Amino acid sequence: MFVQQLEPVADSLSLSALVAALPLVTVLVLLGGVRVRAHYAGPIGLAVAVLVAWLPYGMPVGQTLSSAAQGAVFGLFPIMWIVVNALWVYRMTVRTGHFDVLRRSFGRFSDDPRVQALVIAFCFGALLEALAGFGAPVAICSVMLVALGFDPVRAAVVALVANTAPVAFGAMATPVVTLAQVTGEPLDSVASVVGRQTPLLALVVPLLLVALVDGRRGLRETWVPALACGIAFAVAQFTVSNYLSVQLADIAAALIGAVALVAVPAARRPAEGRVRAAALTGVRGDDLDGDDLDGDDPRPEVLRAYAPYALIVAVFSVAQIGPVKELLAKATRTFDWPFLDVAAPDGKPVGGNVFSLPLLATGGTLVLVAGAATAVVLRVAVRDALREWAATVRALRHAILTVTSVLALAYVMNLSGQAAGIGHFVAAAGAGLAFLSPVLGWFGVAVSGSDTSANALFGALQVTAARESGLSPDLLAAANSSGGVLGKMISPQNLTIACAAVGLKGREGDLLRKVLPWSLALLLVMCLIVVAQSSFLLGWMLP
C-alpha cells in the first residue's frame, strides 16, 4: 500500500505544494506562453506529474503508471465518448443540410450575433450542460455559432465563457450530488447555498457574452435582452435548486431564460442591422443576402433540423425516470483497479482504488441513442452514419490524445497526493480561507476539467477546514463547486474540445490567452461573494 504524504519536500507544506503544482504550471505555460500544441503539452505535463509523483512524493512507479492508465481510460470513457457522439450528431445534420436549415431558423429570429450568442451559447448551452455536461455544450454550441457565421475563435471563446453558470448543476446535478456525498452534508443544504452563488454569475455572464461579441457597443445596444435573460435564468436556478428539485435546476433555468429572451422586443434586430451583423462575425455582407436567411424552408424540414436536439433532450429526460434510471444503472461495472493500492494520509483507502464503468448510464451512450434516432429522422443510411462516426473519430484524434493525457495527469496528481498537498496548503490560510476556498475549486476543475472531480477531491477538505476555522461548512463546500465552474473555461480538456469542434487545430494556447483573464476576473467576483457571505454583508443570503 502507498500512503500519500502531504509534506514530502523538506517537511514543508508550502514547498511540497509548490512542487506539486509543477505539472499544471507546465501545461499552462506550454499552452499559453510557448504556444505548444495541446496534444504535445498534455503528454509533457503528464511526464512531469509522473516524475513528481515518483521522486519527491515517493509513489512506486507501477502504481504511478497504473493511476495514469486509469485517468486515460476515464478520458476515453465517458469524456471523449460523449464528445465523439455529440459531434457525430452534428456531422449528420451537416451531411443532410439540416444544419443550414437550423441556422436559417435562428437567423430569422434575430440576425444579431449578440442575441444569437445568448440563445445558443447561454440558453441552449445550459440545457445541454444540464442534460449531458462533460464538454458537450462547448462542442455543440461553438459549432452552431460558426455555422451562423461567427469567426471560429470568437465562437469558441463565447461557448467557453457561457459554460460557467450552469456547470454546478450540470449533468443532472452530478457535481452537487457528489459534493454532498463526499462531505457528508445534506444535499438540500449544500445545493441551496450553491443556488445562492452561481445565480449571481448568471446575472453577469450574458452581459459579458454580448461584450465579447461586439465590445462596448454590444453592451450598450443589447444590455436589455442580456439582462432579462440573465435575471430569468438566475431566478429560476435559485428557485428550483432551493425549493423544487436540484436535478431540474439548470433545465428550468435554461428554458425560462430562453423564454424571457424571446419575450424582449429588443432581441429582434431590424433588417438594416444585417450589415453590422456580418461585420461582427467576419462574414461578407453578400453571404447573408438572398435566400441564405430569408428563404422559407418547408415546415417538415425545419422540424427535422430541430429534431436531433429535441431527441437529445427527450432521451436524457427519459433516462432520469426512476425505473429507467435503475435499469440503466444495472449495466454499470465496478471493480478494483489493477496494480493500485493507495491510502490517504490518514491511512484510509482512497476512492480511486475502485473504478466504475457506466456502460449505459452515461451521457455518451445516451447521445449515441439519440444519434441513432437522428439518423432515422434525417434519413441517413446506416452505412453513411457509420462513415460519419468513423470520420468524427479521425477528426478528433489529437483531441483524444490531449484529453486522455490531461486526465492521466489529473489522476496521477490526485492519487499521488500532489492535489491533496495543494489543497491543504490553501486550507491553511486561516482567516483568508473564505477568499481562497473558491480558488481551490477553480484549481481542481482547471486540472481535471470536471466540477464533479474537483468536488470529490477537495469537498471534504473544505468542510474540515471550515469547521476548524469557525466558518460555515456548507458555505465553503458550495464555494468549492461555485469557484470550480470558473476553471472550466481554462481546462486543457475543454480548450481542446473547443478547438476540435471549430477546426482550430493546435490553437489551444490562443484560446487560453483569451479566456484566462475572464476566468480570473469572474473568480475574483466569486471569491468576494463568498467572503461577503461569510460576514454580515451577505450573510443574510445563507439559509
XYZ file of C-alpha atoms in Angstrom:
543
model
C 0.000 0.000 0.000
C 1.177 3.505 -0.870
C 0.262 6.119 1.757
C 0.035 9.688 0.474
C 2.288 12.304 2.034
C 1.359 15.938 2.458
C 4.850 17.302 3.226
C 7.386 15.172 1.339
C 9.614 18.107 0.348
C 11.774 19.221 3.320
C 8.819 18.552 5.644
C 7.339 21.805 4.367
C 3.728 22.059 3.220
C 4.404 25.213 1.199
C 7.425 23.765 -0.637
C 5.585 20.495 -1.245
C 2.598 22.372 -2.686
C 4.912 24.398 -4.915
C 6.488 21.234 -6.318
C 3.073 19.580 -6.668
C 1.849 22.458 -8.853
C 4.639 21.918 -11.422
C 2.625 19.617 -13.757
C -0.270 22.048 -14.117
C 2.043 25.054 -14.418
C 3.967 23.194 -17.129
C 0.829 22.592 -19.190
C -0.453 26.154 -18.834
C 2.935 27.700 -19.694
C 3.362 25.431 -22.709
C -0.127 26.290 -23.960
C -0.297 29.985 -23.162
C 3.348 31.060 -23.241
C 5.335 28.787 -25.535
C 2.294 28.045 -27.752
C 2.961 24.331 -27.873
C 0.055 22.345 -29.294
C -2.160 20.733 -26.701
C -1.548 17.166 -27.854
C 2.143 17.761 -27.088
C 1.659 19.851 -23.937
C -0.603 17.234 -22.357
C 1.869 14.320 -22.536
C 4.731 16.599 -21.418
C 2.696 17.697 -18.402
C 1.882 14.051 -17.700
C 5.589 13.190 -17.739
C 6.256 15.956 -15.196
C 3.411 14.675 -12.987
C 4.825 11.137 -13.114
C 8.306 12.380 -12.124
C 6.929 14.474 -9.253
C 4.806 11.552 -8.017
C 7.745 9.132 -8.233
C 10.622 11.215 -6.855
C 9.553 13.746 -4.194
C 6.214 12.079 -3.369
C 7.597 8.544 -3.338
C 4.806 6.807 -5.246
C 6.024 3.477 -6.706
C 6.478 3.552 -10.472
C 3.985 0.734 -11.012
C 1.231 2.486 -9.086
C 2.062 5.808 -10.738
C 1.664 4.327 -14.206
C -1.473 2.471 -13.127
C -3.064 5.714 -11.908
C -2.148 7.370 -15.214
C -3.772 4.491 -17.089
C -6.955 4.883 -15.049
C -7.087 8.580 -15.902
C -6.555 7.852 -19.590
C -9.385 5.314 -19.578
C -11.658 7.850 -17.876
C -10.655 10.367 -20.545
C -11.784 7.961 -23.236
C -14.915 6.862 -21.417
C -17.027 8.777 -20.560
C -15.381 12.104 -21.528
C -14.462 11.642 -25.200
C -17.252 9.145 -25.641
C -19.806 11.917 -25.251
C -17.819 14.414 -27.352
C -17.435 11.966 -30.251
C -21.118 11.098 -30.292
C -22.232 14.725 -29.897
C -20.125 15.801 -32.871
C -21.330 12.763 -34.801
C -24.895 14.056 -34.465
C -23.739 17.429 -35.749
C -21.933 15.898 -38.732
C -25.080 14.053 -39.791
C -27.060 17.291 -39.723
C -24.403 18.922 -41.899
C -24.405 15.993 -44.314
C -28.161 16.222 -44.844
C -28.241 20.023 -44.992
C -30.416 20.344 -41.905
C -27.812 22.330 -40.015
C -28.209 25.089 -42.603
C -31.963 24.916 -42.023
C -31.372 25.302 -38.294
C -29.003 28.203 -38.889
C -31.563 29.984 -41.043
C -34.203 29.378 -38.376
C -32.071 31.035 -35.702
C -31.165 33.769 -38.170
C -34.812 34.551 -38.820
C -35.442 35.001 -35.096
C -32.601 37.514 -34.952
C -29.710 38.169 -37.291
C -27.958 39.961 -34.452
C -24.971 37.776 -33.470
C -25.076 39.165 -29.943
C -28.573 37.792 -29.433
C -27.611 34.572 -31.194
C -24.782 34.152 -28.682
C -27.318 34.425 -25.844
C -29.767 31.988 -27.428
C -27.233 29.352 -28.403
C -24.233 29.610 -26.082
C -26.045 30.639 -22.895
C -29.574 29.179 -23.044
C -29.152 26.157 -25.313
C -25.686 25.508 -23.882
C -27.136 25.493 -20.362
C -29.740 22.951 -21.456
C -27.023 20.699 -22.891
C -24.970 21.146 -19.707
C -27.992 20.176 -17.631
C -28.536 17.008 -19.607
C -25.070 15.920 -20.679
C -22.145 18.053 -19.498
C -18.580 16.788 -19.990
C -17.785 19.103 -22.901
C -20.918 18.565 -24.978
C -22.188 22.174 -24.623
C -18.854 23.635 -25.738
C -18.575 21.239 -28.665
C -22.101 21.668 -29.999
C -22.640 25.380 -29.295
C -19.318 26.514 -30.755
C -20.083 24.609 -33.953
C -23.564 26.133 -34.157
C -22.124 29.637 -33.769
C -19.599 29.015 -36.531
C -22.421 27.824 -38.767
C -24.196 31.111 -38.103
C -21.154 32.999 -39.370
C -19.097 33.554 -36.222
C -15.349 33.615 -36.505
C -14.145 30.236 -35.090
C -12.007 31.801 -32.345
C -14.833 34.084 -31.228
C -17.313 31.210 -31.322
C -15.061 29.047 -29.151
C -14.431 31.858 -26.648
C -18.153 32.635 -26.361
C -19.021 28.952 -25.865
C -16.309 28.523 -23.205
C -17.302 31.623 -21.227
C -21.004 30.749 -21.434
C -20.305 27.300 -19.993
C -19.967 28.606 -16.422
C -23.203 29.457 -14.599
C -24.931 26.095 -15.292
C -21.941 23.812 -14.540
C -22.527 23.266 -10.792
C -25.973 21.791 -11.513
C -24.911 20.178 -14.810
C -25.331 16.548 -15.842
C -28.492 16.322 -13.716
C -26.746 17.980 -10.722
C -23.982 15.367 -10.586
C -21.356 17.826 -9.203
C -23.572 18.926 -6.305
C -24.735 15.383 -5.564
C -21.104 14.249 -5.476
C -20.226 17.173 -3.197
C -22.913 16.144 -0.712
C -21.734 12.535 -0.775
C -18.057 13.250 -0.095
C -18.708 15.899 2.576
C -21.500 14.150 4.430
C -23.525 17.361 4.327
C -27.235 17.134 3.400
C -27.780 17.553 -0.347
C -30.510 20.154 0.180
C -28.217 22.258 2.394
C -25.264 22.246 0.013
C -27.414 22.734 -3.094
C -29.276 25.655 -1.532
C -26.010 27.534 -0.929
C -24.718 26.791 -4.437
C -28.094 28.039 -5.642
C -27.374 31.346 -3.901
C -23.953 31.761 -5.515
C -23.989 30.646 -9.158
C -27.174 32.624 -9.997
C -25.135 35.745 -9.293
C -22.811 34.643 -12.106
C -25.837 34.219 -14.360
C -26.539 37.922 -13.975
C -23.076 38.801 -15.270
C -22.307 36.189 -17.930
C -24.946 37.249 -20.546
C -23.676 40.830 -20.359
C -20.130 39.552 -20.756
C -21.125 37.487 -23.795
C -22.567 40.427 -25.722
C -19.438 42.414 -24.839
C -17.236 39.605 -26.157
C -19.139 39.632 -29.442
C -19.288 43.388 -30.000
C -17.408 45.198 -27.249
C -18.871 48.296 -25.610
C -21.280 48.872 -28.465
C -22.736 45.404 -27.977
C -23.157 46.012 -24.268
C -24.738 49.420 -24.879
C -27.200 48.197 -27.509
C -28.193 44.769 -26.182
C -27.944 45.055 -22.399
C -31.722 44.854 -22.050
C -32.198 41.356 -23.562
C -28.959 40.178 -21.951
C -30.053 41.338 -18.508
C -33.575 39.961 -18.962
C -32.159 36.582 -19.929
C -29.701 36.593 -17.023
C -32.293 37.627 -14.415
C -34.777 34.989 -15.581
C -32.067 32.323 -15.586
C -30.826 33.348 -12.120
C -34.281 33.470 -10.530
C -35.213 30.082 -11.982
C -31.938 28.443 -10.932
C -32.248 29.833 -7.394
C -35.915 28.903 -7.010
C -35.728 25.386 -8.407
C -32.474 24.426 -6.659
C -33.723 25.693 -3.289
C -37.373 24.734 -3.311
C -38.157 22.192 -6.047
C -35.537 19.806 -7.465
C -31.760 20.068 -7.604
C -31.657 17.875 -10.718
C -34.039 20.139 -12.634
C -32.398 23.461 -11.706
C -30.495 24.001 -14.972
C -33.233 22.619 -17.212
C -35.743 25.082 -15.774
C -33.240 27.938 -15.820
C -32.276 27.342 -19.476
C -35.878 27.154 -20.683
C -37.113 30.135 -18.663
C -34.077 32.195 -19.678
C -34.803 31.448 -23.343
C -38.481 32.372 -22.934
C -37.521 35.671 -21.300
C -35.101 36.434 -24.120
C -37.692 35.710 -26.798
C -40.221 37.905 -24.983
C -37.994 41.010 -25.120
C -38.767 43.025 -28.278
C -35.187 44.370 -28.361
C -33.938 40.858 -29.010
C -35.127 41.084 -32.631
C -32.841 43.115 -34.826
C -34.237 45.283 -37.621
C -33.389 44.372 -41.176
C -30.862 47.166 -41.517
C -28.768 45.548 -38.811
C -27.725 42.741 -41.118
C -24.670 44.546 -42.465
C -23.428 45.178 -38.926
C -24.095 41.555 -38.043
C -21.952 40.493 -40.970
C -19.155 42.808 -39.873
C -19.252 41.485 -36.330
C -18.893 37.868 -37.368
C -16.420 38.282 -40.200
C -18.860 37.060 -42.847
C -19.121 39.006 -46.103
C -22.299 41.031 -46.362
C -23.346 39.357 -49.588
C -23.147 35.963 -47.857
C -26.213 36.969 -45.860
C -28.222 38.156 -48.819
C -30.708 36.323 -50.931
C -32.138 33.042 -49.717
C -29.460 32.394 -47.108
C -31.564 33.750 -44.246
C -34.709 34.932 -45.982
C -35.570 31.700 -47.743
C -38.586 29.830 -46.368
C -37.725 26.241 -45.529
C -40.587 23.719 -45.601
C -42.002 23.200 -42.106
C -41.197 19.443 -42.073
C -37.548 20.242 -42.819
C -37.439 22.828 -40.018
C -38.843 20.250 -37.619
C -36.230 17.746 -38.743
C -33.499 20.346 -38.171
C -34.582 20.752 -34.552
C -35.220 17.021 -34.106
C -31.651 15.952 -33.152
C -31.557 18.336 -30.182
C -35.133 17.555 -29.198
C -34.172 13.874 -29.274
C -31.166 14.531 -27.034
C -33.409 16.324 -24.516
C -36.009 13.550 -24.720
C -33.532 10.681 -24.308
C -31.816 12.307 -21.323
C -35.142 13.152 -19.737
C -36.432 9.585 -20.090
C -33.139 8.287 -18.659
C -33.866 10.203 -15.432
C -37.172 8.414 -14.835
C -36.792 6.187 -11.767
C -37.310 2.694 -13.266
C -35.372 3.562 -16.437
C -32.510 5.018 -14.417
C -32.332 1.876 -12.277
C -32.376 -0.327 -15.368
C -29.514 1.597 -16.989
C -27.543 1.521 -13.747
C -27.578 -2.288 -13.749
C -25.138 -2.236 -16.678
C -22.561 -0.315 -14.609
C -19.438 -2.345 -13.836
C -17.412 -1.573 -10.706
C -14.102 -3.269 -9.962
C -10.773 -2.808 -8.195
C -8.313 -1.077 -10.495
C -5.298 -3.342 -11.058
C -1.871 -2.539 -9.573
C -3.285 0.284 -7.478
C -3.461 0.339 -3.669
C -3.407 3.892 -2.322
C -4.291 5.229 1.116
C -4.913 8.840 2.152
C -2.609 10.448 4.741
C -4.949 9.170 7.483
C -4.437 5.585 6.291
C -7.893 5.092 4.780
C -8.070 3.703 1.205
C -8.924 6.334 -1.408
C -11.857 6.028 -3.753
C -9.540 5.874 -6.781
C -8.677 2.264 -5.984
C -12.090 1.327 -7.362
C -13.147 2.108 -10.933
C -16.744 2.412 -12.115
C -17.681 1.885 -15.771
C -21.243 3.096 -16.502
C -21.811 1.423 -19.853
C -25.383 2.677 -20.355
C -25.959 5.305 -17.670
C -23.534 7.772 -19.178
C -24.035 10.818 -21.368
C -22.111 9.444 -24.333
C -24.257 6.325 -24.640
C -27.443 8.359 -24.343
C -26.228 10.747 -27.062
C -25.399 7.673 -29.186
C -29.004 6.508 -28.811
C -30.223 9.980 -29.762
C -27.807 9.914 -32.704
C -29.221 6.629 -33.964
C -32.722 8.102 -33.776
C -31.428 11.211 -35.547
C -30.137 9.096 -38.416
C -33.633 7.660 -38.834
C -35.367 11.043 -38.674
C -32.898 12.666 -41.075
C -32.989 9.603 -43.363
C -29.253 8.916 -43.167
C -28.363 5.443 -44.426
C -26.721 3.103 -41.923
C -23.520 2.931 -43.986
C -23.303 6.721 -44.223
C -23.970 7.139 -40.496
C -21.153 4.709 -39.660
C -18.806 6.514 -42.026
C -19.600 9.822 -40.350
C -18.900 8.298 -36.921
C -15.535 6.969 -38.084
C -14.716 10.331 -39.675
C -15.558 12.045 -36.374
C -13.083 9.830 -34.517
C -10.386 10.603 -37.069
C -11.035 14.339 -36.790
C -10.756 14.151 -33.005
C -7.618 12.005 -32.807
C -5.452 14.839 -31.452
C -8.187 15.920 -29.052
C -8.448 12.340 -27.804
C -4.695 12.272 -27.129
C -4.868 15.600 -25.293
C -7.851 14.733 -23.122
C -6.540 11.289 -22.173
C -3.124 12.691 -21.249
C -4.625 15.557 -19.225
C -6.931 13.187 -17.336
C -3.983 10.863 -16.762
C -2.100 13.860 -15.337
C -5.042 14.700 -13.059
C -5.282 11.140 -11.736
C -1.556 10.968 -11.050
C -1.750 14.258 -9.146
C -4.794 13.094 -7.207
C -3.609 9.605 -6.279
C 0.000 10.518 -5.505
C -1.092 13.188 -3.019
C 0.008 16.205 -5.058
C -3.510 17.668 -5.310
C -4.174 17.000 -1.610
C -0.959 18.796 -0.682
C -2.017 21.858 -2.653
C -5.453 21.650 -1.062
C -4.094 21.533 2.486
C -1.777 24.440 1.704
C -4.748 26.564 0.628
C -6.833 25.327 3.581
C -4.117 26.523 5.972
C -4.870 30.114 5.011
C -6.781 30.697 8.237
C -8.645 33.987 8.098
C -8.257 34.119 4.316
C -9.909 30.737 3.821
C -13.242 32.215 2.716
C -11.457 34.100 -0.075
C -9.271 31.159 -1.158
C -11.965 28.492 -0.937
C -13.316 29.147 -4.479
C -9.710 29.236 -5.748
C -9.259 25.642 -4.616
C -12.309 24.532 -6.591
C -11.121 26.575 -9.574
C -7.754 24.828 -9.428
C -9.381 21.390 -9.233
C -11.504 21.991 -12.317
C -8.586 23.537 -14.206
C -6.662 20.297 -13.649
C -9.426 17.755 -14.231
C -11.912 19.662 -16.418
C -14.728 18.462 -14.168
C -16.559 20.193 -11.327
C -17.580 16.732 -10.155
C -13.949 15.650 -9.873
C -12.955 18.861 -8.080
C -15.776 18.376 -5.576
C -14.769 14.772 -4.991
C -11.166 15.845 -4.494
C -11.496 18.927 -2.276
C -15.067 18.847 -0.897
C -14.295 17.007 2.332
C -11.171 19.106 2.838
C -13.205 22.311 2.549
C -15.655 21.124 5.206
C -12.862 20.099 7.587
C -11.074 23.424 7.164
C -14.347 25.321 7.666
C -15.043 23.610 10.971
C -11.504 24.278 12.187
C -11.764 27.981 11.295
C -15.313 28.523 12.542
C -16.825 29.129 9.093
C -19.962 27.516 7.680
C -19.175 24.031 6.246
C -21.996 24.384 3.721
C -20.637 27.733 2.570
C -17.112 26.506 1.841
C -18.331 23.243 0.324
C -20.561 25.240 -2.021
C -17.731 27.676 -2.732
C -15.620 24.761 -3.975
C -18.235 23.956 -6.606
C -19.126 27.563 -7.462
C -15.490 28.571 -7.827
C -14.816 25.418 -9.797
C -17.199 26.340 -12.597
C -14.896 29.239 -13.497
C -11.962 26.887 -14.042
C -13.906 25.071 -16.733
C -13.040 27.541 -19.478
C -9.259 27.235 -18.936
C -9.165 23.463 -18.540
C -6.904 21.971 -21.239
C -9.591 19.353 -21.769
C -12.266 21.939 -22.625
C -9.851 24.063 -24.660
C -9.058 21.025 -26.786
C -12.730 20.153 -27.229
C -13.486 23.707 -28.371
C -10.584 23.747 -30.836
C -11.503 20.350 -32.241
C -15.132 21.375 -32.693
C -14.452 24.515 -34.752
C -11.336 23.379 -36.613
C -8.725 25.350 -34.657
C -6.173 22.563 -34.586
C -3.239 23.490 -32.361
C -4.759 26.858 -31.305
C -5.482 25.917 -27.685
C -2.884 28.407 -26.461
C -4.610 31.250 -28.322
C -7.911 30.382 -26.675
C -6.272 30.145 -23.260
C -4.880 33.650 -23.541
C -8.312 35.000 -24.490
C -10.354 33.288 -21.768
C -7.859 33.307 -18.867
C -8.446 36.995 -17.966
C -12.213 36.409 -17.842
C -11.762 33.248 -15.801
C -9.648 35.120 -13.252
C -11.946 38.157 -13.197
C -15.060 36.060 -12.562
C -13.141 34.004 -9.984
C -12.336 37.219 -8.133
C -16.031 38.111 -8.163
C -16.922 34.687 -6.731
C -14.223 34.995 -4.042
C -15.655 38.347 -2.983
C -19.175 36.885 -2.923
C -18.063 34.044 -0.621
C -16.196 36.472 1.663
C -19.299 38.670 1.859
C -21.497 35.631 2.560
C -19.173 34.646 5.399
C -19.692 38.065 7.011
C -22.563 40.352 7.894
C -22.528 41.879 4.379
C -24.232 38.959 2.627
C -24.556 36.505 5.476
C -28.330 37.016 5.318
C -28.304 35.202 1.957
C -27.429 31.855 3.511
C -30.258 29.509 4.508
